Amino acid sequence: MTDPQTELNVEDAPEGVEEPQILPLDAWHRARGGRMVPFAGYLMPVQYEGIMAEHLWTRESAGLFDVSHMGQLVFTHDGDIATVVRALESVLPGDVAGLGDGRMRYSLLLNEEGGILDDLMVTRRGSEIYMVVNGATKYDDIGHLLDALPDDVTMNLQDEQALLAVQGPKAVDALARLVPGVEALVFMTAGAFDWNGHALWISRSGYTGEDGFEVSIPAEAAAAFADALCAEPEVKPIGLGARDSLRLEAGLPLYGHDLDPETTPVMADLGFALSKRRREAADFAGAQRILAEREAGPAVKRVGLLVTGRQPVREGASVVAEDGAVIGRVTSGGFAPTLGAAIAMAYVPAELAAPGSGVRLVQRGKVHEATVAAMPFVPHRYVRASASPQTPSKAGA
Amino acid sequence: MRYFTEDHEWIEVDGQIGTVGISDYAQSQLGDIVFVDVPADGRQLAKGDEAAVVESVKAASDVYSPVSGAVLEGNPALSDSPDLVNSDAEGEGWFFRITLSDEAELDSLMDEAAYEAFVAKL
């Protein structure tokens, strides 16, 4: 049998980083049976008790994810938020100026050709902007931002902060017991909280499609906070393996796989990240190409696929025409524990992008049939401002 | 008599017939198994050939034939219950049965004690 370890080592190390780095919770993961693998230049837990069990636990209860490899950036300008906002809007296509205090949005770092350099979350926090970027790309992002932003805007990488995500329908119950008040946040809002004298920045957001929170915490307090969370009956630690299968079911793209500098927001079906005011002003990097593509429709588009049969079709498989010509590619794929089926994301020609279209995939010489499916594959259960919290039984009905 | 390979396959030999699977250690490393592709009846395999594919949630792995011979049958239970490989890798989770063409090939394999010692060093 080929060594499964070599295939579990999904390495996305940024260039120039040789040895995997150690994160603040390294010993904590090992003590809890985490199987550590290199990922994004860090050693991280791929699983504890098993990917399937961890995935299903997160969907029905709550999971704790260590995402401290991600880059937490803070942008300031002498307490002058308007200058910071103006600077960031030159590199992001989102409406940053329109963010109220404690409000956040999903955005994209674009190059001049409209290609995606990273996807990220941007939050207005008083007189500063807080941004969370991907771990594998954070140093490239910093280089790009240093070039693109005016010198008088200060950028601080908060590498003394850990980042923990608590995700799942019962995340709010567990976290609110430790940090009263978080239950008042709604999806895509954030605020400052305190836990045992440690300053926390908590947002109601995540990468699983479930309700949940992301907690920025000083690294020295992270292990005690993780212990306290996992002492709550709803919460278990969850590894990278389930994080990937959860986000795939939620239809959320993964940078470096489903998004890269060759893809645009329109190809990636992320048009919602192009705010109306910014489209009308056409003043962001790559705007000319992106707006033309938005008008004409993209040649290829990111879609979800339901694969016939149980065998997973993974990243790297080809989408082929009837004559065998390669017309697209699978960028993520695997077994969906919630659905008990094989699912994937792929770029396909626009004429095949409508839900219900049949497509043919080839992986290791074997043909698989698939059907384009609307995403998310598993419905999102975010707690929005206008809606009361849903119980799992209601959401599944 | 049961033999093991360094690639974590096992073969239980009874006369000319061998039953092949992956070891309990292998299934524990793979994690949750969601799909197994077993070889077709009658397929001729040489020792070391890729005989089957086992897919966990995270990764696909090839399973090599520990001996040369003709496939008698794949385990029909694995198409609906690939998790048998997790729950009983060295029993109900067998992959295929094969008619050995060269019993001398078994001499190069490990017995159970040698395999346990091999795994202990990994």
PDB file of N, CA and C in Angstrom, chain A residues 141-229:
ATOM      1  N   ASP A 141       1.277  38.395   0.837  1.00  0.00           N
ATOM      2  CA  ASP A 141       0.294  39.480   0.982  1.00  0.00           C
ATOM      3  C   ASP A 141       0.954  40.723   1.571  1.00  0.00           C
ATOM      4  N   ILE A 142       1.754  40.500   2.603  1.00  0.00           N
ATOM      5  CA  ILE A 142       2.407  41.638   3.272  1.00  0.00           C
ATOM      6  C   ILE A 142       3.318  42.367   2.285  1.00  0.00           C
ATOM      7  N   GLY A 143       4.067  41.591   1.481  1.00  0.00           N
ATOM      8  CA  GLY A 143       4.932  42.205   0.479  1.00  0.00           C
ATOM      9  C   GLY A 143       4.132  43.028  -0.519  1.00  0.00           C
ATOM     10  N   HIS A 144       3.020  42.452  -0.983  1.00  0.00           N
ATOM     11  CA  HIS A 144       2.167  43.148  -1.943  1.00  0.00           C
ATOM     12  C   HIS A 144       1.593  44.422  -1.333  1.00  0.00           C
ATOM     13  N   LEU A 145       1.136  44.329  -0.074  1.00  0.00           N
ATOM     14  CA  LEU A 145       0.519  45.490   0.581  1.00  0.00           C
ATOM     15  C   LEU A 145       1.558  46.571   0.875  1.00  0.00           C
ATOM     16  N   LEU A 146       2.774  46.146   1.241  1.00  0.00           N
ATOM     17  CA  LEU A 146       3.830  47.145   1.490  1.00  0.00           C
ATOM     18  C   LEU A 146       4.103  47.950   0.217  1.00  0.00           C
ATOM     19  N   ASP A 147       4.065  47.260  -0.942  1.00  0.00           N
ATOM     20  CA  ASP A 147       4.274  47.957  -2.216  1.00  0.00           C
ATOM     21  C   ASP A 147       3.096  48.853  -2.567  1.00  0.00           C
ATOM     22  N   ALA A 148       1.885  48.350  -2.283  1.00  0.00           N
ATOM     23  CA  ALA A 148       0.689  49.006  -2.808  1.00  0.00           C
ATOM     24  C   ALA A 148       0.177  50.146  -1.919  1.00  0.00           C
ATOM     25  N   LEU A 149       0.421  50.052  -0.607  1.00  0.00           N
ATOM     26  CA  LEU A 149      -0.173  51.033   0.301  1.00  0.00           C
ATOM     27  C   LEU A 149       0.777  52.221   0.501  1.00  0.00           C
ATOM     28  N   PRO A 150       0.225  53.408   0.752  1.00  0.00           N
ATOM     29  CA  PRO A 150       1.078  54.566   1.035  1.00  0.00           C
ATOM     30  C   PRO A 150       1.889  54.347   2.310  1.00  0.00           C
ATOM     31  N   ASP A 151       3.059  54.968   2.373  1.00  0.00           N
ATOM     32  CA  ASP A 151       3.979  54.748   3.485  1.00  0.00           C
ATOM     33  C   ASP A 151       3.393  55.169   4.834  1.00  0.00           C
ATOM     34  N   ASP A 152       2.447  56.115   4.821  1.00  0.00           N
ATOM     35  CA  ASP A 152       1.948  56.608   6.107  1.00  0.00           C
ATOM     36  C   ASP A 152       0.838  55.732   6.694  1.00  0.00           C
ATOM     37  N   VAL A 153       0.478  54.644   5.989  1.00  0.00           N
ATOM     38  CA  VAL A 153      -0.441  53.671   6.589  1.00  0.00           C
ATOM     39  C   VAL A 153       0.406  52.573   7.225  1.00  0.00           C
ATOM     40  N   THR A 154       0.189  52.347   8.519  1.00  0.00           N
ATOM     41  CA  THR A 154       0.988  51.365   9.257  1.00  0.00           C
ATOM     42  C   THR A 154       0.302  50.006   9.222  1.00  0.00           C
ATOM     43  N   MET A 155       1.095  48.966   8.890  1.00  0.00           N
ATOM     44  CA  MET A 155       0.568  47.603   8.877  1.00  0.00           C
ATOM     45  C   MET A 155       1.312  46.795   9.935  1.00  0.00           C
ATOM     46  N   ASN A 156       0.558  46.141  10.822  1.00  0.00           N
ATOM     47  CA  ASN A 156       1.166  45.357  11.896  1.00  0.00           C
ATOM     48  C   ASN A 156       0.676  43.917  11.792  1.00  0.00           C
ATOM     49  N   LEU A 157       1.629  42.976  11.615  1.00  0.00           N
ATOM     50  CA  LEU A 157       1.291  41.545  11.650  1.00  0.00           C
ATOM     51  C   LEU A 157       1.262  41.123  13.113  1.00  0.00           C
ATOM     52  N   GLN A 158       0.078  40.697  13.572  1.00  0.00           N
ATOM     53  CA  GLN A 158      -0.063  40.347  14.994  1.00  0.00           C
ATOM     54  C   GLN A 158       0.339  38.899  15.229  1.00  0.00           C
ATOM     55  N   ASP A 159       1.639  38.622  15.108  1.00  0.00           N
ATOM     56  CA  ASP A 159       2.055  37.223  15.270  1.00  0.00           C
ATOM     57  C   ASP A 159       2.157  36.815  16.734  1.00  0.00           C
ATOM     58  N   GLU A 160       1.821  37.722  17.644  1.00  0.00           N
ATOM     59  CA  GLU A 160       1.740  37.355  19.056  1.00  0.00           C
ATOM     60  C   GLU A 160       0.311  36.947  19.433  1.00  0.00           C
ATOM     61  N   GLN A 161      -0.581  36.965  18.444  1.00  0.00           N
ATOM     62  CA  GLN A 161      -1.971  36.571  18.691  1.00  0.00           C
ATOM     63  C   GLN A 161      -2.239  35.181  18.105  1.00  0.00           C
ATOM     64  N   ALA A 162      -2.910  34.332  18.866  1.00  0.00           N
ATOM     65  CA  ALA A 162      -3.434  33.082  18.319  1.00  0.00           C
ATOM     66  C   ALA A 162      -4.836  33.350  17.778  1.00  0.00           C
ATOM     67  N   LEU A 163      -5.329  32.438  16.919  1.00  0.00           N
ATOM     68  CA  LEU A 163      -6.681  32.558  16.387  1.00  0.00           C
ATOM     69  C   LEU A 163      -7.369  31.203  16.505  1.00  0.00           C
ATOM     70  N   LEU A 164      -8.491  31.188  17.214  1.00  0.00           N
ATOM     71  CA  LEU A 164      -9.239  29.949  17.426  1.00  0.00           C
ATOM     72  C   LEU A 164     -10.644  30.124  16.869  1.00  0.00           C
ATOM     73  N   ALA A 165     -11.138  29.090  16.186  1.00  0.00           N
ATOM     74  CA  ALA A 165     -12.514  29.122  15.693  1.00  0.00           C
ATOM     75  C   ALA A 165     -13.334  28.109  16.475  1.00  0.00           C
ATOM     76  N   VAL A 166     -14.530  28.502  16.876  1.00  0.00           N
ATOM     77  CA  VAL A 166     -15.485  27.604  17.526  1.00  0.00           C
ATOM     78  C   VAL A 166     -16.692  27.555  16.615  1.00  0.00           C
ATOM     79  N   GLN A 167     -16.970  26.387  16.044  1.00  0.00           N
ATOM     80  CA  GLN A 167     -17.951  26.285  14.971  1.00  0.00           C
ATOM     81  C   GLN A 167     -18.957  25.176  15.267  1.00  0.00           C
ATOM     82  N   GLY A 168     -20.205  25.441  14.941  1.00  0.00           N
ATOM     83  CA  GLY A 168     -21.225  24.417  15.119  1.00  0.00           C
ATOM     84  C   GLY A 168     -22.454  25.010  15.775  1.00  0.00           C
ATOM     85  N   PRO A 169     -23.586  24.297  15.685  1.00  0.00           N
ATOM     86  CA  PRO A 169     -24.845  24.853  16.200  1.00  0.00           C
ATOM     87  C   PRO A 169     -24.828  25.119  17.700  1.00  0.00           C
ATOM     88  N   LYS A 170     -23.956  24.438  18.454  1.00  0.00           N
ATOM     89  CA  LYS A 170     -23.899  24.662  19.902  1.00  0.00           C
ATOM     90  C   LYS A 170     -22.703  25.512  20.314  1.00  0.00           C
ATOM     91  N   ALA A 171     -21.997  26.083  19.324  1.00  0.00           N
ATOM     92  CA  ALA A 171     -20.828  26.913  19.650  1.00  0.00           C
ATOM     93  C   ALA A 171     -21.232  28.089  20.517  1.00  0.00           C
ATOM     94  N   VAL A 172     -22.383  28.676  20.204  1.00  0.00           N
ATOM     95  CA  VAL A 172     -22.826  29.850  20.964  1.00  0.00           C
ATOM     96  C   VAL A 172     -23.082  29.496  22.427  1.00  0.00           C
ATOM     97  N   ASP A 173     -23.631  28.313  22.686  1.00  0.00           N
ATOM     98  CA  ASP A 173     -23.912  27.921  24.075  1.00  0.00           C
ATOM     99  C   ASP A 173     -22.620  27.799  24.870  1.00  0.00           C
ATOM    100  N   ALA A 174     -21.641  27.134  24.278  1.00  0.00           N
ATOM    101  CA  ALA A 174     -20.383  26.895  24.988  1.00  0.00           C
ATOM    102  C   ALA A 174     -19.607  28.198  25.180  1.00  0.00           C
ATOM    103  N   LEU A 175     -19.489  28.977  24.112  1.00  0.00           N
ATOM    104  CA  LEU A 175     -18.664  30.185  24.205  1.00  0.00           C
ATOM    105  C   LEU A 175     -19.306  31.227  25.117  1.00  0.00           C
ATOM    106  N   ALA A 176     -20.644  31.331  25.081  1.00  0.00           N
ATOM    107  CA  ALA A 176     -21.319  32.348  25.896  1.00  0.00           C
ATOM    108  C   ALA A 176     -21.178  32.051  27.392  1.00  0.00           C
ATOM    109  N   ARG A 177     -20.962  30.771  27.755  1.00  0.00           N
ATOM    110  CA  ARG A 177     -20.739  30.439  29.159  1.00  0.00           C
ATOM    111  C   ARG A 177     -19.385  30.995  29.631  1.00  0.00           C
ATOM    112  N   LEU A 178     -18.399  30.992  28.735  1.00  0.00           N
ATOM    113  CA  LEU A 178     -17.075  31.523  29.093  1.00  0.00           C
ATOM    114  C   LEU A 178     -17.009  33.035  28.919  1.00  0.00           C
ATOM    115  N   VAL A 179     -17.654  33.501  27.846  1.00  0.00           N
ATOM    116  CA  VAL A 179     -17.564  34.919  27.473  1.00  0.00           C
ATOM    117  C   VAL A 179     -18.981  35.454  27.279  1.00  0.00           C
ATOM    118  N   PRO A 180     -19.651  35.811  28.385  1.00  0.00           N
ATOM    119  CA  PRO A 180     -21.030  36.299  28.257  1.00  0.00           C
ATOM    120  C   PRO A 180     -21.075  37.519  27.342  1.00  0.00           C
ATOM    121  N   GLY A 181     -22.102  37.572  26.508  1.00  0.00           N
ATOM    122  CA  GLY A 181     -22.260  38.699  25.596  1.00  0.00           C
ATOM    123  C   GLY A 181     -22.021  38.327  24.143  1.00  0.00           C
ATOM    124  N   VAL A 182     -21.271  37.254  23.874  1.00  0.00           N
ATOM    125  CA  VAL A 182     -20.993  36.910  22.475  1.00  0.00           C
ATOM    126  C   VAL A 182     -22.267  36.506  21.737  1.00  0.00           C
ATOM    127  N   GLU A 183     -23.285  36.059  22.520  1.00  0.00           N
ATOM    128  CA  GLU A 183     -24.530  35.635  21.875  1.00  0.00           C
ATOM    129  C   GLU A 183     -25.244  36.805  21.202  1.00  0.00           C
ATOM    130  N   ALA A 184     -24.877  38.026  21.572  1.00  0.00           N
ATOM    131  CA  ALA A 184     -25.514  39.203  20.964  1.00  0.00           C
ATOM    132  C   ALA A 184     -24.934  39.531  19.597  1.00  0.00           C
ATOM    133  N   LEU A 185     -23.773  38.977  19.274  1.00  0.00           N
ATOM    134  CA  LEU A 185     -23.226  39.197  17.928  1.00  0.00           C
ATOM    135  C   LEU A 185     -24.096  38.461  16.913  1.00  0.00           C
ATOM    136  N   VAL A 186     -24.162  38.984  15.700  1.00  0.00           N
ATOM    137  CA  VAL A 186     -24.787  38.249  14.610  1.00  0.00           C
ATOM    138  C   VAL A 186     -23.721  38.001  13.542  1.00  0.00           C
ATOM    139  N   PHE A 187     -24.078  37.202  12.548  1.00  0.00           N
ATOM    140  CA  PHE A 187     -23.142  36.813  11.505  1.00  0.00           C
ATOM    141  C   PHE A 187     -22.459  38.044  10.896  1.00  0.00           C
ATOM    142  N   MET A 188     -21.132  37.975  10.798  1.00  0.00           N
ATOM    143  CA  MET A 188     -20.305  39.030  10.199  1.00  0.00           C
ATOM    144  C   MET A 188     -20.288  40.327  11.019  1.00  0.00           C
ATOM    145  N   THR A 189     -20.410  40.167  12.351  1.00  0.00           N
ATOM    146  CA  THR A 189     -20.123  41.294  13.242  1.00  0.00           C
ATOM    147  C   THR A 189     -19.101  40.816  14.272  1.00  0.00           C
ATOM    148  N   ALA A 190     -18.452  41.771  14.926  1.00  0.00           N
ATOM    149  CA  ALA A 190     -17.363  41.445  15.840  1.00  0.00           C
ATOM    150  C   ALA A 190     -17.299  42.468  16.952  1.00  0.00           C
ATOM    151  N   GLY A 191     -16.616  42.081  18.029  1.00  0.00           N
ATOM    152  CA  GLY A 191     -16.463  43.015  19.131  1.00  0.00           C
ATOM    153  C   GLY A 191     -15.356  42.589  20.079  1.00  0.00           C
ATOM    154  N   ALA A 192     -15.028  43.500  21.012  1.00  0.00           N
ATOM    155  CA  ALA A 192     -13.992  43.253  22.015  1.00  0.00           C
ATOM    156  C   ALA A 192     -14.626  42.646  23.262  1.00  0.00           C
ATOM    157  N   PHE A 193     -13.966  41.612  23.814  1.00  0.00           N
ATOM    158  CA  PHE A 193     -14.454  40.937  25.006  1.00  0.00           C
ATOM    159  C   PHE A 193     -13.270  40.678  25.932  1.00  0.00           C
ATOM    160  N   ASP A 194     -13.574  40.189  27.133  1.00  0.00           N
ATOM    161  CA  ASP A 194     -12.538  39.889  28.111  1.00  0.00           C
ATOM    162  C   ASP A 194     -12.757  38.480  28.639  1.00  0.00           C
ATOM    163  N   TRP A 195     -11.660  37.735  28.806  1.00  0.00           N
ATOM    164  CA  TRP A 195     -11.741  36.429  29.463  1.00  0.00           C
ATOM    165  C   TRP A 195     -10.593  36.328  30.459  1.00  0.00           C
ATOM    166  N   ASN A 196     -10.909  36.272  31.736  1.00  0.00           N
ATOM    167  CA  ASN A 196      -9.883  36.169  32.790  1.00  0.00           C
ATOM    168  C   ASN A 196      -8.790  37.225  32.650  1.00  0.00           C
ATOM    169  N   GLY A 197      -9.200  38.415  32.256  1.00  0.00           N
ATOM    170  CA  GLY A 197      -8.227  39.497  32.141  1.00  0.00           C
ATOM    171  C   GLY A 197      -7.495  39.556  30.815  1.00  0.00           C
ATOM    172  N   HIS A 198      -7.799  38.600  29.913  1.00  0.00           N
ATOM    173  CA  HIS A 198      -7.181  38.624  28.588  1.00  0.00           C
ATOM    174  C   HIS A 198      -8.134  39.279  27.588  1.00  0.00           C
ATOM    175  N   ALA A 199      -7.589  40.187  26.773  1.00  0.00           N
ATOM    176  CA  ALA A 199      -8.411  40.870  25.769  1.00  0.00           C
ATOM    177  C   ALA A 199      -8.656  39.928  24.593  1.00  0.00           C
ATOM    178  N   LEU A 200      -9.920  39.761  24.232  1.00  0.00           N
ATOM    179  CA  LEU A 200     -10.291  38.926  23.092  1.00  0.00           C
ATOM    180  C   LEU A 200     -10.959  39.797  22.033  1.00  0.00           C
ATOM    181  N   TRP A 201     -10.728  39.462  20.762  1.00  0.00           N
ATOM    182  CA  TRP A 201     -11.482  40.059  19.671  1.00  0.00           C
ATOM    183  C   TRP A 201     -12.245  38.920  19.029  1.00  0.00           C
ATOM    184  N   ILE A 202     -13.571  38.981  19.082  1.00  0.00           N
ATOM    185  CA  ILE A 202     -14.400  37.850  18.672  1.00  0.00           C
ATOM    186  C   ILE A 202     -15.351  38.273  17.559  1.00  0.00           C
ATOM    187  N   SER A 203     -15.388  37.483  16.499  1.00  0.00           N
ATOM    188  CA  SER A 203     -16.340  37.727  15.413  1.00  0.00           C
ATOM    189  C   SER A 203     -17.261  36.516  15.291  1.00  0.00           C
ATOM    190  N   ARG A 204     -18.486  36.750  14.818  1.00  0.00           N
ATOM    191  CA  ARG A 204     -19.401  35.645  14.551  1.00  0.00           C
ATOM    192  C   ARG A 204     -19.242  35.306  13.075  1.00  0.00           C
ATOM    193  N   SER A 205     -18.381  34.363  12.791  1.00  0.00           N
ATOM    194  CA  SER A 205     -17.980  34.054  11.417  1.00  0.00           C
ATOM    195  C   SER A 205     -17.260  32.720  11.436  1.00  0.00           C
ATOM    196  N   GLY A 206     -16.894  32.237  10.262  1.00  0.00           N
ATOM    197  CA  GLY A 206     -16.171  30.964  10.217  1.00  0.00           C
ATOM    198  C   GLY A 206     -16.106  30.381   8.829  1.00  0.00           C
ATOM    199  N   TYR A 207     -15.699  29.112   8.770  1.00  0.00           N
ATOM    200  CA  TYR A 207     -15.337  28.491   7.484  1.00  0.00           C
ATOM    201  C   TYR A 207     -15.929  27.089   7.385  1.00  0.00           C
ATOM    202  N   THR A 208     -17.077  26.890   8.060  1.00  0.00           N
ATOM    203  CA  THR A 208     -17.689  25.563   8.056  1.00  0.00           C
ATOM    204  C   THR A 208     -19.115  25.592   7.517  1.00  0.00           C
ATOM    205  N   GLY A 209     -19.691  26.787   7.348  1.00  0.00           N
ATOM    206  CA  GLY A 209     -21.100  26.904   6.985  1.00  0.00           C
ATOM    207  C   GLY A 209     -22.020  26.880   8.190  1.00  0.00           C
ATOM    208  N   GLU A 210     -21.461  26.565   9.354  1.00  0.00           N
ATOM    209  CA  GLU A 210     -22.259  26.552  10.589  1.00  0.00           C
ATOM    210  C   GLU A 210     -22.197  27.926  11.262  1.00  0.00           C
ATOM    211  N   ASP A 211     -23.116  28.123  12.218  1.00  0.00           N
ATOM    212  CA  ASP A 211     -22.957  29.248  13.132  1.00  0.00           C
ATOM    213  C   ASP A 211     -21.633  29.056  13.871  1.00  0.00           C
ATOM    214  N   GLY A 212     -21.041  30.138  14.317  1.00  0.00           N
ATOM    215  CA  GLY A 212     -19.810  29.989  15.081  1.00  0.00           C
ATOM    216  C   GLY A 212     -19.060  31.294  15.207  1.00  0.00           C
ATOM    217  N   PHE A 213     -17.897  31.198  15.828  1.00  0.00           N
ATOM    218  CA  PHE A 213     -17.124  32.384  16.195  1.00  0.00           C
ATOM    219  C   PHE A 213     -15.648  32.162  15.873  1.00  0.00           C
ATOM    220  N   GLU A 214     -14.951  33.284  15.670  1.00  0.00           N
ATOM    221  CA  GLU A 214     -13.500  33.250  15.566  1.00  0.00           C
ATOM    222  C   GLU A 214     -12.945  34.193  16.630  1.00  0.00           C
ATOM    223  N   VAL A 215     -11.974  33.689  17.392  1.00  0.00           N
ATOM    224  CA  VAL A 215     -11.500  34.374  18.584  1.00  0.00           C
ATOM    225  C   VAL A 215     -10.007  34.673  18.442  1.00  0.00           C
ATOM    226  N   SER A 216      -9.664  35.944  18.408  1.00  0.00           N
ATOM    227  CA  SER A 216      -8.256  36.346  18.434  1.00  0.00           C
ATOM    228  C   SER A 216      -7.856  36.570  19.884  1.00  0.00           C
ATOM    229  N   ILE A 217      -6.788  35.898  20.321  1.00  0.00           N
ATOM    230  CA  ILE A 217      -6.432  35.860  21.736  1.00  0.00           C
ATOM    231  C   ILE A 217      -4.910  35.905  21.862  1.00  0.00           C
ATOM    232  N   PRO A 218      -4.383  36.591  22.883  1.00  0.00           N
ATOM    233  CA  PRO A 218      -2.921  36.567  23.067  1.00  0.00           C
ATOM    234  C   PRO A 218      -2.411  35.129  23.161  1.00  0.00           C
ATOM    235  N   ALA A 219      -1.297  34.846  22.454  1.00  0.00           N
ATOM    236  CA  ALA A 219      -0.796  33.469  22.360  1.00  0.00           C
ATOM    237  C   ALA A 219      -0.609  32.830  23.736  1.00  0.00           C
ATOM    238  N   GLU A 220      -0.159  33.614  24.725  1.00  0.00           N
ATOM    239  CA  GLU A 220       0.135  33.015  26.027  1.00  0.00           C
ATOM    240  C   GLU A 220      -1.118  32.556  26.758  1.00  0.00           C
ATOM    241  N   ALA A 221      -2.297  33.045  26.350  1.00  0.00           N
ATOM    242  CA  ALA A 221      -3.543  32.633  26.997  1.00  0.00           C
ATOM    243  C   ALA A 221      -4.290  31.564  26.199  1.00  0.00           C
ATOM    244  N   ALA A 222      -3.766  31.212  25.004  1.00  0.00           N
ATOM    245  CA  ALA A 222      -4.538  30.372  24.078  1.00  0.00           C
ATOM    246  C   ALA A 222      -4.767  28.966  24.622  1.00  0.00           C
ATOM    247  N   ALA A 223      -3.742  28.361  25.231  1.00  0.00           N
ATOM    248  CA  ALA A 223      -3.898  26.981  25.701  1.00  0.00           C
ATOM    249  C   ALA A 223      -4.934  26.908  26.831  1.00  0.00           C
ATOM    250  N   ALA A 224      -4.892  27.863  27.760  1.00  0.00           N
ATOM    251  CA  ALA A 224      -5.863  27.856  28.864  1.00  0.00           C
ATOM    252  C   ALA A 224      -7.283  28.078  28.337  1.00  0.00           C
ATOM    253  N   PHE A 225      -7.399  28.937  27.331  1.00  0.00           N
ATOM    254  CA  PHE A 225      -8.722  29.193  26.749  1.00  0.00           C
ATOM    255  C   PHE A 225      -9.226  27.957  25.993  1.00  0.00           C
ATOM    256  N   ALA A 226      -8.328  27.306  25.262  1.00  0.00           N
ATOM    257  CA  ALA A 226      -8.710  26.078  24.544  1.00  0.00           C
ATOM    258  C   ALA A 226      -9.124  24.995  25.532  1.00  0.00           C
ATOM    259  N   ASP A 227      -8.400  24.887  26.648  1.00  0.00           N
ATOM    260  CA  ASP A 227      -8.791  23.930  27.691  1.00  0.00           C
ATOM    261  C   ASP A 227     -10.184  24.234  28.220  1.00  0.00           C
ATOM    262  N   ALA A 228     -10.431  25.514  28.494  1.00  0.00           N
ATOM    263  CA  ALA A 228     -11.723  25.908  29.052  1.00  0.00           C
ATOM    264  C   ALA A 228     -12.853  25.607  28.063  1.00  0.00           C
ATOM    265  N   LEU A 229     -12.611  25.864  26.790  1.00  0.00           N
ATOM    266  CA  LEU A 229     -13.645  25.584  25.782  1.00  0.00           C
ATOM    267  C   LEU A 229     -13.916  24.084  25.687  1.00  0.00           C
TER     268      LEU A 229
END
